[in-house]
Amino acid sequence: MKTTMALVNGLILLGATLIVLDADAASVGSQCGQSGEVVLQVLGSGGPELAGGRASSSYLLWHKGKARLLVDLGPGAMLRFGETGARLDDLELVAISHLHVDHAGDLPALVKVGYFTDRATALPVAGPGAGGMFPGLTEWINGQFRSTAGSYRYLAGALDGSGGQFALRPIEVTPDGEQATTVLKTQGMRIDAIAVPHGAVPALAYRVQIDHRVIVFGGDQNGSSAAFWSFSRDADLLVAHLAVPEDVGGPARTLHATPSRIGDGASQANVGHLLLSHLMTRSEATLDDNLSIVHKRFDGEIALARDLACIAVEPAAPGELP
Ligand SMILES: [Zn+2]
């Protein structure tokens, strides 16, 4: 097992080298989308805190220079989206893992930004069904934009495409037990979702198959679902959230995966690369320890996310989409 740690263009890498471009806002611009056929760009690598200069959770997936998929849109995501040079017109899906503010709070910003673009086609938005204190995705969107009593009723065009807005098209995913659900299939891209355990919060992970690559976005979860690790099997890249340290206790332990659980799961799932994100003060305070715990269990390549970083995803074994 390799034990080296290197800082490459702002990302800490353990093990061998990922293809990573620099992450400075001023220099990245739209270059990220040009840096490979399939490129993951981190828009927000943090959690709900105001710490570390990180926006809350958000990721952009580029394919052949177009930003096709946005996963999560926590506060700050739209600012970062603008910094990347991505076009809202190119987005084919917004996939929301769950309805905590740090994953979903920038939806009204996206809607308002849309008014100032040429986009006229509806934008599919996927997210979980209702549970516990949380409404389902459709009710959540309607609660913001419906013309009668929505919080942002002045943007009611977000529901029907009127008033210079494009419409949001909710795809509410209520997973069938431990079975995955196909969310969208479009032009060589397939996205499936599966439920993941995040306390009492309905939460999803997404598996994206695109151009012979597989990328899994684990979202917030405690890592205890065997079905999730099967869902992640052989992924070229797994985005895992390192939101807690190993010795975390209390409710946070039911919400988030410890470093050892991330490392064990990624190893068992045989994923190629691991991107650790959703960093918080409590996980960064003992970052070296947490990274080494993951690294002891997972022998693949590990990178630590920071906002606007780009990772070109190469296929481990080119083949046809299933
Ligand atoms: Zn979160």
XYZ file of C-alpha atoms and ligand atoms in Angstrom:
323
model
C 0.000 0.000 0.000
C 1.285 3.445 -0.847
C 1.516 5.848 2.025
C 2.611 9.017 0.314
C 0.589 12.167 0.541
C 1.043 14.935 -1.964
C -0.549 18.255 -2.593
C -1.347 18.536 -6.275
C -3.034 21.657 -7.498
C -4.748 22.233 -4.235
C -6.009 18.720 -3.627
C -4.419 16.392 -1.160
C -3.851 13.073 -2.844
C -3.051 9.796 -1.225
C -1.701 6.933 -3.233
C -1.318 7.318 -6.966
C -2.199 10.339 -8.984
C -5.602 11.467 -10.040
C -5.902 13.793 -12.989
C -6.688 17.028 -11.281
C -6.724 20.604 -12.474
C -6.248 23.624 -10.334
C -9.154 24.919 -8.382
C -8.684 28.670 -8.258
C -11.831 30.441 -9.282
C -10.037 32.998 -11.378
C -8.147 30.450 -13.413
C -10.614 27.624 -13.839
C -13.431 29.312 -15.718
C -14.779 26.926 -18.299
C -11.464 25.072 -18.589
C -12.680 22.308 -16.341
C -15.188 21.037 -18.839
C -12.456 20.856 -21.452
C -10.040 18.875 -19.330
C -11.449 15.459 -20.176
C -14.395 13.646 -21.684
C -16.055 13.233 -18.298
C -15.083 15.661 -15.565
C -16.447 16.056 -12.077
C -16.206 19.583 -10.739
C -16.757 20.294 -7.075
C -18.950 23.348 -6.570
C -19.348 23.008 -2.834
C -17.089 20.866 -0.655
C -18.441 21.927 2.715
C -21.413 21.469 4.945
C -23.777 23.904 6.594
C -21.101 25.774 8.538
C -19.515 29.074 7.622
C -16.041 27.624 7.687
C -13.091 27.005 5.468
C -14.277 29.037 2.488
C -16.345 26.124 1.283
C -19.770 26.349 -0.280
C -22.263 23.729 0.845
C -22.662 20.457 -0.996
C -22.799 20.631 -4.795
C -21.166 18.886 -7.765
C -21.237 19.463 -11.491
C -20.653 16.737 -14.049
C -19.196 17.810 -17.365
C -19.336 15.662 -20.475
C -17.582 16.746 -23.641
C -17.519 20.355 -22.522
C -21.145 20.533 -21.425
C -22.374 20.657 -17.842
C -25.034 17.956 -17.980
C -25.759 17.123 -14.357
C -25.878 19.061 -11.101
C -25.895 16.975 -7.928
C -27.102 18.897 -4.882
C -27.241 22.644 -4.668
C -26.428 23.813 -1.193
C -25.968 27.521 -0.437
C -23.161 28.943 -2.552
C -23.640 26.418 -5.345
C -25.000 28.938 -7.816
C -22.158 31.366 -7.169
C -19.720 28.555 -7.897
C -21.765 27.451 -10.907
C -21.331 30.918 -12.345
C -17.595 30.813 -11.681
C -17.237 27.623 -13.722
C -18.618 29.155 -16.894
C -21.219 26.385 -17.144
C -24.452 27.135 -19.010
C -27.780 26.571 -17.329
C -29.174 25.702 -20.752
C -27.014 22.574 -20.868
C -28.243 21.035 -17.613
C -30.291 17.872 -18.066
C -30.965 17.079 -14.432
C -30.590 18.452 -10.947
C -30.310 15.497 -8.561
C -30.897 16.423 -4.923
C -29.753 13.924 -2.309
C -32.015 15.202 0.466
C -33.787 18.308 1.595
C -31.420 19.586 4.254
C -30.573 23.221 3.580
C -26.895 22.483 2.934
C -27.893 20.294 -0.030
C -30.906 22.060 -1.436
C -30.977 25.681 -0.280
C -29.922 27.260 -3.583
C -32.892 26.038 -5.619
C -34.633 29.446 -5.547
C -31.343 31.006 -6.693
C -31.201 28.599 -9.632
C -34.781 29.469 -10.560
C -34.107 33.183 -10.414
C -30.883 32.854 -12.388
C -32.935 31.070 -15.039
C -34.898 34.224 -15.709
C -31.732 35.817 -17.039
C -30.830 32.934 -19.363
C -32.315 31.734 -22.628
C -33.370 28.419 -21.180
C -36.985 27.639 -22.017
C -37.093 23.862 -21.680
C -38.200 22.291 -18.428
C -35.486 21.184 -16.040
C -35.965 17.787 -14.360
C -35.224 17.885 -10.640
C -34.922 14.599 -8.765
C -35.169 14.177 -5.028
C -36.592 12.001 -2.285
C -40.181 11.355 -1.326
C -41.652 12.449 2.000
C -40.654 11.103 5.376
C -40.443 12.259 8.988
C -40.276 16.044 9.152
C -39.603 16.348 5.445
C -42.041 16.896 2.603
C -41.592 15.025 -0.628
C -39.731 16.787 -3.397
C -42.886 17.846 -5.264
C -44.523 19.328 -2.175
C -41.256 21.041 -1.311
C -41.039 22.664 -4.744
C -44.713 23.581 -4.775
C -44.398 25.081 -1.311
C -41.838 27.502 -2.686
C -43.309 28.438 -6.046
C -47.045 27.819 -6.253
C -48.920 30.980 -7.134
C -51.365 30.869 -4.267
C -49.298 30.458 -1.134
C -45.763 29.660 -2.210
C -42.941 31.384 -0.372
C -41.637 32.654 -3.719
C -45.014 32.940 -5.415
C -43.640 35.793 -7.496
C -41.635 33.078 -9.304
C -44.653 30.834 -9.949
C -43.425 30.430 -13.517
C -41.031 27.856 -12.077
C -43.994 25.477 -12.027
C -45.469 26.124 -15.474
C -42.792 27.889 -17.485
C -44.646 31.213 -17.606
C -43.312 34.671 -16.880
C -39.944 34.160 -18.500
C -39.059 31.238 -16.264
C -38.297 27.684 -17.267
C -40.352 25.057 -15.482
C -38.987 22.657 -12.914
C -40.092 19.062 -13.542
C -40.017 17.164 -10.249
C -38.992 13.515 -10.294
C -39.832 12.307 -6.822
C -37.970 9.144 -5.968
C -39.492 6.848 -3.390
C -37.120 3.929 -3.360
C -38.513 0.451 -3.218
C -36.736 -0.886 -0.161
C -33.139 -1.586 -1.067
C -33.797 -1.567 -4.803
C -32.362 1.129 -7.014
C -34.680 3.303 -9.083
C -33.808 4.647 -12.512
C -34.247 8.411 -12.427
C -33.326 9.382 -15.960
C -31.885 7.944 -19.154
C -30.785 10.395 -21.759
C -28.207 10.493 -24.551
C -25.776 7.999 -23.135
C -26.290 9.031 -19.523
C -28.187 6.927 -17.027
C -28.853 7.940 -13.444
C -30.111 5.587 -10.751
C -30.948 6.370 -7.138
C -31.047 4.321 -3.979
C -32.107 5.163 -0.439
C -29.318 5.703 2.059
C -29.512 5.915 5.877
C -29.193 9.512 7.092
C -30.943 9.402 10.447
C -34.658 9.968 9.918
C -34.092 12.085 6.817
C -35.209 10.633 3.479
C -31.954 10.604 1.514
C -30.679 9.285 -1.795
C -27.400 8.312 -3.367
C -27.010 8.567 -7.139
C -25.124 6.348 -9.560
C -24.299 7.958 -12.888
C -23.257 5.904 -15.897
C -21.895 8.048 -18.635
C -19.559 7.375 -21.530
C -18.237 4.122 -20.041
C -17.642 5.660 -16.617
C -19.511 5.165 -13.380
C -19.611 7.873 -10.741
C -21.456 7.431 -7.461
C -22.514 10.321 -5.253
C -23.012 8.854 -1.798
C -24.586 11.966 -0.282
C -25.015 12.299 3.456
C -25.385 8.897 5.072
C -23.961 6.765 7.863
C -22.584 4.124 5.518
C -24.441 1.225 7.152
C -26.422 0.094 4.101
C -25.021 -2.998 2.387
C -27.326 -2.216 -0.525
C -25.579 1.115 -1.027
C -22.159 -0.503 -1.198
C -23.489 -2.989 -3.765
C -24.916 -0.016 -5.669
C -21.392 1.482 -5.659
C -19.749 -1.688 -6.956
C -16.834 -1.027 -9.330
C -17.543 2.699 -9.603
C -14.685 4.614 -11.191
C -15.223 7.426 -8.698
C -17.118 7.551 -5.419
C -17.851 10.898 -3.813
C -18.053 10.224 -0.074
C -18.850 12.746 2.620
C -16.270 13.011 5.380
C -18.390 15.025 7.778
C -17.351 13.455 11.068
C -14.183 12.189 12.755
C -13.719 8.576 13.781
C -14.654 9.082 17.427
C -17.820 11.054 16.799
C -20.687 10.266 19.121
C -24.305 11.229 19.543
C -26.717 11.937 16.712
C -23.939 12.733 14.235
C -22.937 9.069 14.287
C -26.371 8.043 13.054
C -26.240 10.659 10.324
C -22.712 10.394 8.906
C -20.199 7.697 8.064
C -16.989 7.518 10.066
C -13.691 7.434 8.157
C -13.306 3.706 8.844
C -16.737 2.964 7.448
C -15.980 4.966 4.308
C -12.680 3.174 3.834
C -14.088 -0.291 4.471
C -17.086 0.268 2.209
C -15.067 1.721 -0.655
C -12.673 -1.177 -0.426
C -15.402 -3.813 -0.398
C -17.143 -2.091 -3.295
C -13.904 -2.074 -5.282
C -14.275 1.547 -6.306
C -11.421 3.069 -8.272
C -11.102 6.561 -6.827
C -12.464 8.159 -3.707
C -13.221 11.850 -3.427
C -13.752 12.944 0.163
C -15.961 15.989 0.483
C -18.529 17.716 2.764
C -15.698 18.650 5.109
C -16.648 20.269 8.362
C -14.726 21.810 11.242
C -15.066 18.598 13.225
C -13.686 16.411 10.421
C -10.958 18.841 9.383
C -9.709 19.328 12.965
C -8.213 15.836 12.866
C -7.909 15.567 9.120
C -4.585 13.730 9.018
C -5.920 11.050 11.340
C -9.147 10.723 9.397
C -7.367 10.459 6.064
C -4.985 7.869 7.337
C -7.879 5.785 8.699
C -9.504 5.808 5.255
C -6.207 5.147 3.558
C -5.409 2.138 5.753
C -8.611 0.466 4.599
C -8.865 1.634 1.004
C -5.988 1.028 -1.338
C -7.233 3.117 -4.264
C -6.670 6.756 -5.025
C -8.038 9.320 -2.611
C -8.508 13.026 -3.154
C -9.769 15.680 -0.800
C -12.303 18.018 -2.345
C -12.147 21.727 -2.460
C -14.458 24.125 -4.214
C -14.064 24.307 -8.000
C -11.587 21.431 -8.174
C -11.894 19.300 -11.312
C -11.365 15.576 -11.582
C -11.230 13.958 -14.982
C -12.846 10.541 -14.662
C -11.312 7.833 -16.780
C -12.970 4.461 -17.226
C -11.330 1.551 -15.454
C -12.567 -0.886 -18.074
C -14.181 0.553 -21.204
C -17.352 -1.265 -22.107
C -20.938 -0.785 -23.108
C -23.479 0.679 -20.760
C -25.606 -2.031 -19.202
Zn -25.035 17.768 4.671
